[in-house]
Coordinates of C-alpha atoms in Angstrom, one line a residue:
M1 CA -161.4 208.0 151.8
G2 CA -162.9 205.5 149.3
S3 CA -162.1 205.7 145.6
G4 CA -165.7 206.6 144.8
K5 CA -165.6 209.6 147.1
V6 CA -162.3 210.7 145.6
T7 CA -163.9 210.7 142.1
V8 CA -166.9 212.8 143.3
V9 CA -164.6 215.3 145.1
A10 CA -162.4 215.6 142.0
L11 CA -165.4 216.1 139.8
L12 CA -166.8 218.8 142.1
L13 CA -163.4 220.5 142.2
C14 CA -163.3 220.6 138.4
L15 CA -166.8 222.1 138.2
S16 CA -165.9 224.7 140.7
L17 CA -162.9 225.8 138.7
G18 CA -164.9 225.9 135.5
V19 CA -163.0 223.0 134.0
I20 CA -164.9 221.2 131.2
A21 CA -163.3 218.2 129.6
E22 CA -163.6 218.2 125.8
D23 CA -163.6 215.2 123.6
P24 CA -160.1 214.4 122.2
Y25 CA -158.7 216.3 119.2
L26 CA -157.0 214.8 116.2
Y27 CA -154.8 217.1 114.0
Y28 CA -153.8 216.6 110.4
N29 CA -151.8 218.7 108.0
W30 CA -152.4 217.9 104.3
E31 CA -150.7 219.2 101.2
V32 CA -152.8 218.7 98.0
T33 CA -150.6 218.4 94.9
Y34 CA -150.6 217.1 91.4
G35 CA -148.6 213.9 90.7
T36 CA -148.3 211.5 87.9
V37 CA -150.4 208.4 88.3
A38 CA -151.1 205.5 86.0
P39 CA -153.6 203.0 87.5
L40 CA -154.3 201.5 84.1
G41 CA -150.8 202.0 82.7
V42 CA -151.6 205.4 81.1
P43 CA -149.8 208.3 82.9
Q44 CA -152.0 211.2 83.8
Q45 CA -152.3 214.0 86.3
G46 CA -153.6 212.7 89.6
I47 CA -154.4 214.5 92.8
L48 CA -152.2 213.4 95.8
I49 CA -152.5 214.2 99.5
N50 CA -149.1 214.4 101.2
G51 CA -147.8 212.5 98.1
Q52 CA -150.3 209.6 98.6
F53 CA -153.0 208.1 96.4
P54 CA -155.3 207.1 98.1
G55 CA -154.8 209.7 100.7
P56 CA -154.1 209.5 104.4
R57 CA -156.7 207.7 106.6
I58 CA -158.5 209.6 109.4
N59 CA -158.7 207.0 112.2
C60 CA -160.9 208.3 115.0
T61 CA -163.5 207.5 117.6
S62 CA -167.1 208.7 118.0
N63 CA -167.2 212.3 119.2
N64 CA -163.6 213.0 118.4
N65 CA -162.8 216.6 117.2
I66 CA -161.1 216.5 113.8
V67 CA -158.8 219.4 112.7
V68 CA -157.5 219.2 109.1
N69 CA -155.3 222.0 107.7
V70 CA -155.5 221.8 103.9
W71 CA -152.9 223.5 101.7
N72 CA -154.0 223.8 98.0
R73 CA -151.0 223.4 95.8
L74 CA -153.1 222.9 92.7
D75 CA -153.7 225.5 89.9
E76 CA -157.4 225.4 90.5
P77 CA -159.8 226.2 93.4
F78 CA -160.4 223.1 95.6
L79 CA -162.6 221.7 98.4
F80 CA -162.9 218.5 100.4
T81 CA -166.2 217.2 101.5
W82 CA -166.6 214.5 104.2
N83 CA -169.0 212.0 102.8
G84 CA -171.2 210.6 105.6
V85 CA -170.0 212.9 108.4
Q86 CA -173.1 214.6 109.6
H87 CA -171.5 217.9 110.8
R88 CA -174.2 218.4 113.4
K89 CA -175.2 222.1 113.5
N90 CA -172.2 222.8 111.3
S91 CA -172.8 222.8 107.6
W92 CA -170.0 225.4 107.4
Q93 CA -167.5 222.5 107.3
D94 CA -169.4 220.4 104.8
G95 CA -167.0 221.4 102.0
T96 CA -169.5 221.7 99.1
P97 CA -169.7 224.7 96.7
G98 CA -173.1 225.6 98.3
T99 CA -171.7 225.9 101.8
M100 CA -168.2 227.5 101.5
C101 CA -165.9 229.4 99.3
P102 CA -163.2 227.2 97.7
I103 CA -159.6 227.1 98.8
M104 CA -157.7 229.1 96.2
P105 CA -154.4 228.0 94.7
G106 CA -151.5 228.6 97.1
K107 CA -153.9 229.1 100.1
N108 CA -154.9 227.0 103.0
F109 CA -158.0 226.4 105.1
T110 CA -158.5 224.5 108.4
Y111 CA -161.5 222.3 108.7
R112 CA -162.8 221.8 112.2
F113 CA -165.6 219.3 112.8
Q114 CA -166.8 216.6 115.2
V115 CA -167.8 213.1 114.4
K116 CA -170.7 213.5 116.8
D117 CA -172.7 210.4 117.8
Q118 CA -171.4 208.4 114.8
I119 CA -169.6 205.2 114.1
G120 CA -168.8 203.5 110.8
S121 CA -167.0 203.7 107.5
Y122 CA -166.9 207.0 105.5
Y123 CA -164.5 208.9 103.2
Y124 CA -163.5 212.3 102.0
F125 CA -163.1 213.4 98.4
P126 CA -162.8 216.6 96.3
S127 CA -166.2 218.3 95.6
T128 CA -164.9 220.8 93.0
A129 CA -164.8 220.5 89.2
L130 CA -164.0 216.9 88.1
H131 CA -161.3 216.4 90.7
R132 CA -162.9 213.2 92.0
A133 CA -161.8 211.6 88.7
A134 CA -158.2 212.2 89.6
G135 CA -158.0 210.8 93.2
G136 CA -157.7 213.1 96.2
Y137 CA -159.8 210.7 98.4
G138 CA -159.2 208.6 101.5
G139 CA -161.0 206.9 104.4
I140 CA -162.6 208.1 107.6
N141 CA -162.9 205.2 110.1
V142 CA -165.0 206.1 113.1
H143 CA -164.8 203.6 115.9
S144 CA -167.1 203.0 118.9
R145 CA -166.0 204.5 122.2
A146 CA -164.2 202.1 124.5
L147 CA -167.2 201.6 126.9
I148 CA -169.6 200.8 124.1
P149 CA -169.8 197.1 123.2
V150 CA -169.4 196.2 119.5
P151 CA -171.3 193.2 118.2
F152 CA -168.2 191.3 117.1
D153 CA -164.8 190.6 118.6
N154 CA -162.0 193.0 117.9
P155 CA -160.4 192.0 114.5
A156 CA -156.7 191.3 114.2
D157 CA -156.4 194.3 111.9
E158 CA -158.6 196.4 109.6
Y159 CA -158.0 197.4 106.0
N160 CA -159.5 200.1 103.9
V161 CA -160.3 199.0 100.3
F162 CA -161.3 201.7 97.8
V163 CA -162.8 200.3 94.5
S164 CA -163.7 202.6 91.6
D165 CA -163.9 202.9 87.9
W166 CA -161.2 204.9 86.2
Y167 CA -160.8 207.0 83.1
N168 CA -157.5 207.3 81.1
K169 CA -158.5 210.8 80.1
G170 CA -157.3 213.3 82.8
H171 CA -159.8 215.2 84.9
K172 CA -159.3 218.4 83.0
T173 CA -160.0 216.7 79.7
L174 CA -163.1 215.1 81.2
K175 CA -164.3 218.5 82.4
K176 CA -163.9 220.0 78.9
I177 CA -165.9 217.1 77.5
L178 CA -168.8 217.9 79.9
D179 CA -168.5 221.6 79.4
G180 CA -168.7 221.0 75.7
G181 CA -172.1 219.3 76.1
R182 CA -171.1 215.7 75.7
T183 CA -170.9 212.7 78.0
I184 CA -167.7 211.2 79.3
G185 CA -168.9 207.8 78.3
R186 CA -167.9 204.5 79.8
P187 CA -164.8 204.1 82.0
D188 CA -161.7 202.4 80.9
G189 CA -161.2 200.0 83.8
I190 CA -161.6 199.2 87.5
I191 CA -159.0 200.0 90.2
I192 CA -158.4 198.8 93.8
N193 CA -156.6 201.3 96.1
G194 CA -155.3 203.2 93.1
K195 CA -154.0 200.2 91.2
S196 CA -155.2 197.6 88.7
A197 CA -154.0 194.1 88.0
K198 CA -154.9 191.0 86.0
V199 CA -154.7 187.4 87.0
G200 CA -151.1 186.1 86.8
E201 CA -149.3 189.4 87.1
E202 CA -146.5 189.4 89.6
K203 CA -147.6 191.9 92.2
G204 CA -147.1 192.0 95.9
P205 CA -150.0 191.5 98.3
L206 CA -152.4 194.4 99.0
F207 CA -152.9 193.1 102.5
T208 CA -151.7 190.0 104.5
M209 CA -153.5 187.8 107.0
I210 CA -152.4 185.4 109.7
A211 CA -154.0 182.0 109.5
G212 CA -156.8 181.6 112.0
K213 CA -157.4 185.3 112.6
T214 CA -160.3 187.5 111.5
Y215 CA -159.9 190.9 109.7
R216 CA -162.2 193.8 109.1
Y217 CA -162.3 195.1 105.5
R218 CA -163.9 198.5 105.0
F219 CA -165.0 198.8 101.4
C220 CA -166.0 202.1 99.7
N221 CA -166.9 202.7 96.0
L222 CA -165.2 206.0 95.0
G223 CA -166.0 205.7 91.3
M224 CA -167.6 208.1 88.8
R225 CA -170.5 206.0 87.7
S226 CA -170.1 202.2 88.1
S227 CA -171.6 199.9 90.7
I228 CA -168.9 197.3 91.7
N229 CA -169.2 193.8 93.0
V230 CA -166.5 192.6 95.4
R231 CA -165.6 189.0 96.4
F232 CA -162.7 187.0 97.9
Q233 CA -161.4 183.9 96.4
G234 CA -162.1 181.0 98.8
H235 CA -163.3 183.2 101.6
Q236 CA -166.8 184.4 102.7
M237 CA -167.7 187.8 104.0
K238 CA -169.7 188.5 107.1
L239 CA -171.4 191.9 106.8
V240 CA -171.2 193.8 110.1
E241 CA -171.6 197.5 109.2
L242 CA -173.2 199.6 106.5
E243 CA -172.6 203.4 106.5
G244 CA -172.8 203.6 110.3
S245 CA -175.3 200.9 111.0
H246 CA -174.3 197.7 112.7
T247 CA -176.1 195.1 110.6
V248 CA -177.6 191.7 111.1
Q249 CA -174.5 189.5 110.4
N250 CA -175.4 187.7 107.2
I251 CA -172.8 185.8 105.2
Y252 CA -172.1 186.7 101.5
D253 CA -170.0 185.2 98.7
S254 CA -170.1 188.6 97.0
L255 CA -171.5 192.1 97.6
D256 CA -172.6 194.9 95.3
I257 CA -171.3 198.3 96.4
H258 CA -172.9 201.2 94.5
V259 CA -171.2 204.5 93.8
G260 CA -170.6 206.4 97.0
Q261 CA -171.4 203.6 99.4
C262 CA -169.3 202.0 102.2
L263 CA -169.6 198.9 104.2
S264 CA -167.6 196.6 106.5
V265 CA -167.1 192.9 106.4
L266 CA -165.3 190.4 108.5
V267 CA -163.1 187.8 106.7
T268 CA -161.5 184.9 108.6
A269 CA -158.2 183.5 107.3
D270 CA -159.5 179.9 107.5
Q271 CA -158.1 178.5 104.2
E272 CA -154.8 176.9 103.2
P273 CA -152.0 179.5 103.8
K274 CA -151.2 180.9 100.4
D275 CA -152.2 183.8 98.1
Y276 CA -155.8 184.5 97.1
Y277 CA -157.4 187.1 94.9
L278 CA -159.7 189.9 95.9
V279 CA -161.9 190.6 92.8
A280 CA -163.7 193.8 91.9
S281 CA -165.9 193.9 88.8
S282 CA -168.3 196.4 87.3
R283 CA -172.0 195.9 87.4
F284 CA -174.7 196.8 84.8
L285 CA -172.3 197.8 82.0
K286 CA -172.5 196.3 78.5
Q287 CA -168.9 195.1 78.9
E288 CA -167.7 193.9 82.3
L289 CA -164.6 195.6 83.7
S290 CA -162.6 194.0 86.5
S291 CA -159.4 194.1 88.5
V292 CA -157.8 191.8 91.1
A293 CA -155.5 192.3 94.1
I294 CA -153.5 189.7 96.1
I295 CA -154.5 188.9 99.7
G296 CA -151.6 186.9 101.1
Y297 CA -151.2 184.7 104.2
V298 CA -148.2 185.4 106.4
D299 CA -145.7 182.6 105.8
G300 CA -148.0 181.2 103.1
K301 CA -146.7 179.2 100.2
G302 CA -148.4 179.0 96.8
L303 CA -149.7 181.3 94.2
A304 CA -153.4 182.3 93.9
S305 CA -155.5 180.1 91.7
P306 CA -156.2 181.6 88.2
V307 CA -159.8 180.4 88.6
L308 CA -161.8 183.4 90.0
P309 CA -165.1 183.3 91.8
A310 CA -167.9 183.9 89.3
S311 CA -169.5 187.4 89.2
P312 CA -173.2 187.6 89.9
P313 CA -175.7 187.7 87.0
D314 CA -176.1 190.9 85.1
N315 CA -178.7 192.8 83.1
T316 CA -182.3 192.3 84.2
E317 CA -181.6 189.1 86.2
G318 CA -178.7 190.9 87.9
I319 CA -180.8 193.8 88.9
A320 CA -183.3 191.5 90.7
W321 CA -180.3 189.7 92.3
S322 CA -178.9 193.1 93.6
M323 CA -182.4 194.2 94.8
N324 CA -182.7 191.0 96.8
Q325 CA -179.3 191.6 98.3
F326 CA -180.4 195.1 99.4
R327 CA -183.5 193.6 101.1
S328 CA -181.3 191.2 103.1
F329 CA -179.5 194.2 104.8
R330 CA -181.0 194.7 108.2
W331 CA -180.2 197.0 111.1
N332 CA -178.9 195.1 114.2
L333 CA -181.4 196.5 116.8
T334 CA -179.6 194.7 119.7
A335 CA -176.2 196.3 119.1
S336 CA -175.1 199.2 121.2
A337 CA -173.8 202.1 119.1
A338 CA -174.3 205.8 118.3
R339 CA -177.9 205.9 117.1
P340 CA -180.9 208.2 117.3
N341 CA -182.1 206.4 120.5
P342 CA -179.1 204.6 122.2
Q343 CA -181.4 203.0 124.8
G344 CA -183.2 200.9 122.3
S345 CA -184.6 200.6 118.8
Y346 CA -185.6 203.8 117.0
H347 CA -189.3 203.3 116.1
Y348 CA -189.1 205.4 112.9
G349 CA -192.0 203.4 111.4
Q350 CA -194.4 204.8 114.0
I351 CA -193.7 208.5 113.3
N352 CA -196.3 210.4 111.2
I353 CA -195.0 211.6 107.8
T354 CA -195.5 215.3 107.5
R355 CA -194.3 215.7 103.9
T356 CA -193.7 213.5 100.8
I357 CA -191.2 214.6 98.2
K358 CA -191.1 212.8 94.9
I359 CA -188.0 213.3 92.8
A360 CA -187.5 212.1 89.3
N361 CA -184.2 212.4 87.5
S362 CA -183.9 213.1 83.8
K363 CA -181.6 214.3 81.1
G364 CA -182.0 216.7 78.3
Q365 CA -180.4 219.2 76.0
I366 CA -180.2 222.9 76.7
G367 CA -178.6 225.0 74.0
G368 CA -177.4 221.8 72.3
K369 CA -175.5 220.7 75.4
L370 CA -176.2 217.7 77.7
R371 CA -177.7 218.5 81.1
Y372 CA -179.2 216.4 83.9
G373 CA -181.8 217.5 86.4
L374 CA -184.2 216.7 89.2
N375 CA -188.0 217.4 88.7
G376 CA -187.1 219.6 85.7
I377 CA -184.5 221.7 87.4
S378 CA -180.8 221.4 86.4
H379 CA -178.8 222.9 89.3
T380 CA -176.1 225.4 88.8
D381 CA -173.9 226.8 91.6
S382 CA -174.3 230.5 92.4
E383 CA -171.4 232.8 92.4
T384 CA -171.6 233.0 96.2
P385 CA -172.1 229.9 98.4
L386 CA -175.7 229.5 99.2
K387 CA -175.2 229.2 103.0
L388 CA -173.3 232.5 103.0
V389 CA -175.9 234.5 101.2
E390 CA -178.6 233.0 103.4
Y391 CA -176.6 233.8 106.6
F392 CA -176.0 237.4 105.5
G393 CA -179.7 237.9 104.6
V394 CA -179.2 238.4 100.9
A395 CA -180.4 235.1 99.5
N396 CA -182.8 236.9 97.2
K397 CA -179.8 238.3 95.3
A398 CA -178.5 234.8 94.5
F399 CA -181.4 232.4 94.2
K400 CA -185.1 231.7 94.7
Y401 CA -186.3 229.1 97.1
D402 CA -188.5 226.2 96.0
L403 CA -188.3 226.4 92.2
M404 CA -188.5 222.6 92.3
A405 CA -191.9 221.2 93.2
D406 CA -192.4 218.3 95.6
E407 CA -193.9 216.3 92.6
A408 CA -192.2 215.6 89.4
P409 CA -193.6 217.4 86.3
A410 CA -195.3 215.5 83.5
D411 CA -192.2 215.8 81.4
P412 CA -189.1 216.1 83.7
S413 CA -186.8 216.1 80.7
K414 CA -187.8 219.7 79.9
L415 CA -185.0 221.2 82.0
T416 CA -184.4 224.7 83.3
I417 CA -181.0 225.7 84.6
A418 CA -181.3 227.3 88.0
T419 CA -179.9 227.2 91.5
N420 CA -182.0 224.5 93.1
V421 CA -182.7 225.2 96.8
K422 CA -185.7 223.7 98.7
N423 CA -186.9 224.8 102.1
A424 CA -187.3 222.1 104.7
T425 CA -189.0 222.6 108.0
F426 CA -186.8 222.0 111.0
R427 CA -187.4 218.7 112.8
N428 CA -190.2 217.6 110.4
F429 CA -190.3 213.9 109.5
V430 CA -190.4 213.3 105.8
E431 CA -190.3 210.6 103.1
I432 CA -188.4 211.1 99.9
I433 CA -189.2 209.0 96.9
F434 CA -186.7 208.7 94.1
E435 CA -188.0 207.6 90.7
N436 CA -185.5 206.5 88.0
H437 CA -187.1 206.2 84.5
E438 CA -183.8 205.8 82.8
K439 CA -181.9 202.7 81.8
T440 CA -178.9 203.4 84.0
I441 CA -178.6 203.0 87.8
R442 CA -178.4 206.0 90.2
T443 CA -177.1 206.5 93.7
Y444 CA -178.2 209.5 95.7
H445 CA -176.4 210.9 98.8
L446 CA -177.7 213.4 101.3
D447 CA -175.2 215.4 103.4
G448 CA -175.9 216.2 107.0
Y449 CA -178.1 213.3 107.8
S450 CA -178.5 209.6 108.2
F451 CA -181.8 208.3 106.7
F452 CA -183.7 205.0 106.8
A453 CA -183.6 203.2 103.4
V454 CA -187.1 201.6 103.7
A455 CA -187.7 200.3 100.1
V456 CA -186.2 199.7 96.7
E457 CA -188.5 198.2 94.1
P458 CA -189.1 198.1 90.3
G459 CA -191.8 200.1 88.5
K460 CA -193.4 203.3 89.7
W461 CA -194.2 204.4 93.2
T462 CA -197.8 204.9 94.4
P463 CA -199.0 205.5 98.0
E464 CA -200.1 201.8 98.1
K465 CA -196.4 200.9 97.9
R466 CA -196.0 202.0 101.5
K467 CA -197.3 198.6 102.6
N468 CA -194.0 197.2 101.3
Y469 CA -191.8 199.5 103.4
N470 CA -189.5 198.0 106.0
L471 CA -190.7 200.0 109.1
V472 CA -188.8 198.0 111.7
D473 CA -185.1 197.4 111.0
A474 CA -184.1 199.3 107.8
T475 CA -180.5 200.3 107.9
S476 CA -179.7 203.9 108.6
G477 CA -177.2 205.4 106.1
N478 CA -176.4 208.3 103.7
N479 CA -176.7 206.7 100.2
I480 CA -179.5 204.9 98.4
Q481 CA -179.3 203.2 95.0
V482 CA -182.2 203.5 92.5
Y483 CA -182.1 200.8 89.8
P484 CA -183.2 201.4 86.2
N485 CA -187.0 201.9 85.8
S486 CA -187.4 201.6 89.6
W487 CA -188.0 203.6 92.7
A488 CA -186.5 203.9 96.2
A489 CA -187.9 205.4 99.4
I490 CA -186.1 206.9 102.4
M491 CA -187.4 208.5 105.7
L492 CA -185.6 211.1 107.8
T493 CA -186.1 213.9 110.3
F494 CA -184.7 217.3 109.2
D495 CA -183.2 217.8 112.6
N496 CA -179.9 219.2 111.5
A497 CA -180.0 222.9 110.8
G498 CA -177.9 224.1 107.8
M499 CA -177.6 224.0 104.0
W500 CA -177.3 220.4 102.9
N501 CA -176.5 218.9 99.4
L502 CA -178.7 216.1 97.9
R503 CA -176.8 214.8 94.9
S504 CA -176.3 212.0 92.5
E505 CA -173.1 210.2 93.4
M506 CA -172.4 209.7 89.6
W507 CA -170.2 212.8 89.3
E508 CA -170.9 213.5 85.6
K509 CA -174.5 213.8 86.5
T510 CA -173.9 215.9 89.6
Y511 CA -171.6 218.3 87.6
L512 CA -174.3 218.7 85.0
G513 CA -177.1 219.5 87.4
E514 CA -178.5 216.4 89.1
Q515 CA -178.4 217.8 92.6
L516 CA -180.1 220.3 94.9
Y517 CA -179.7 221.8 98.4
F518 CA -182.1 221.6 101.4
S519 CA -182.2 224.8 103.5
V520 CA -183.0 223.8 107.1
L521 CA -183.3 226.9 109.2
S522 CA -183.7 227.0 113.0
P523 CA -186.9 229.0 113.8
S524 CA -185.3 230.4 116.9
G525 CA -181.9 231.3 115.3
S526 CA -180.2 229.8 118.3
L527 CA -176.7 228.3 119.0
R528 CA -178.6 225.3 120.4
D529 CA -179.5 224.5 116.8
E530 CA -176.7 225.9 114.6
Y531 CA -173.2 227.3 115.0
N532 CA -172.2 230.7 113.9
L533 CA -170.0 231.4 110.9
P534 CA -166.4 230.3 111.9
D535 CA -163.8 233.0 112.4
N536 CA -161.5 231.5 109.7
H537 CA -164.3 231.0 107.1
P538 CA -163.4 232.8 103.9
L539 CA -165.8 235.2 102.4
C540 CA -166.3 235.6 98.6
G541 CA -168.7 236.8 96.0
I542 CA -171.4 239.4 97.0
V543 CA -170.8 239.0 100.8
Q544 CA -167.1 239.6 100.6
N545 CA -167.2 243.2 101.8
M546 CA -170.4 243.0 103.8
S547 CA -170.6 243.6 107.6
L548 CA -171.1 240.4 109.6
P549 CA -174.7 239.8 110.8
A550 CA -175.5 239.6 114.5
P551 CA -174.4 236.2 115.7
Y552 CA -176.7 233.5 117.0
K553 CA -177.2 233.4 120.8
A554 CA -177.7 230.5 123.1

């Protein structure tokens, strides 16, 4: 019997026995603890995962099932959210205060989710309190399946690089400052993978390269507020991936990475074998902050030169420079990968827009305390997670839908504190316009989706600006930056049922209200659209003692 017939017979036998092969499972067991860290030389209380900062890396393949058992050894409630993972039909695992009860001190919770139809560079971080300022984060690297060609040769190795700003005040002190109605101010420095160094300091290499080989560096900005520029001494970067999109492979001397964003570059070890500096410096701050790390050659001889590559221009000129860099990012439409239409390009520019949502951020004072908001609403979390009260049919006891209009009010600085939940129609194609009338940059992130970043421009948006949209090959990602006194436009289909957080990635602003939730309900209440409440999902607040509602059916 030929091998083809054997395969067919084996498949028919499996089907007759009811055997269904699942995608592979990856299991992790994490203990979240406090530990002393001193990235800038000032000891403070950091958040470690299995004793590590940054935490363990999740290295997986598209469609893998991820199981993470998290033990909370802190003295406060805690949650992880999985930035960029879409959690198809499964906002139960999203790990935000609007979707699940926190893991209480001394307790554990097991997250179960699938990186369905995704590839790219993502990360996890704490979504509770000001824990993000203390660490507790790590990388999620999602590789293409073995049979899917990647538009570049396999690198010799790949390295995760986490750049961020850092505060010498501990996370609890920062939280008290915000609770007291004040701003946490500018950061104290820049760190690379939890450390900071200056030129000339004797420190071992962060990573090493073999001469002649090419390496993949996955960069993510895990900061609290600062955009960061990265550059290698003596080496150029070839951009190959941006938040799950294979990109047109342009060459860059330096790259701006805004808060919350991730990207991948290829770097070839084509210089004299010795040490070189990787430089990370802040953008758009009055005083530039920077840090360096050593990238060494195996068997290389010689110290890194003290002359660093220049940072790009700053202030107004720097904003124009950064905008132009954004416009150079293009989706590689010829690459095979997980995408909305794997057989070819996704013609998002030919879909009729059914709804336009304009969102303007602002800040103001309420009761003498600083607050931030979107379209005049400063979000506050309800006692019970929004997804739970909606699932149990008692949403009216916790919040009102659509308090925030689709248009910004005449004066968005007049803020009202409320739980901000907007209804979105399942599978509708929408555009969202972000307008930033302030002097500081913003980055916005949407859980549960990948959207097309079609435009970023100075000034105010008008319908005539649509002629400037990139409707052919805009990258598909989960973050968009909005420069001072500028606007940005994204397009997406609300095709993922659940409760999904739209937030500023500047965590001070998120904590003080610059966020909202989109409620996307399946009209049929079917398992085809959304999973039921998981058996291990904790209940809290007003639903804690309520009877479970009837489950969704296929």
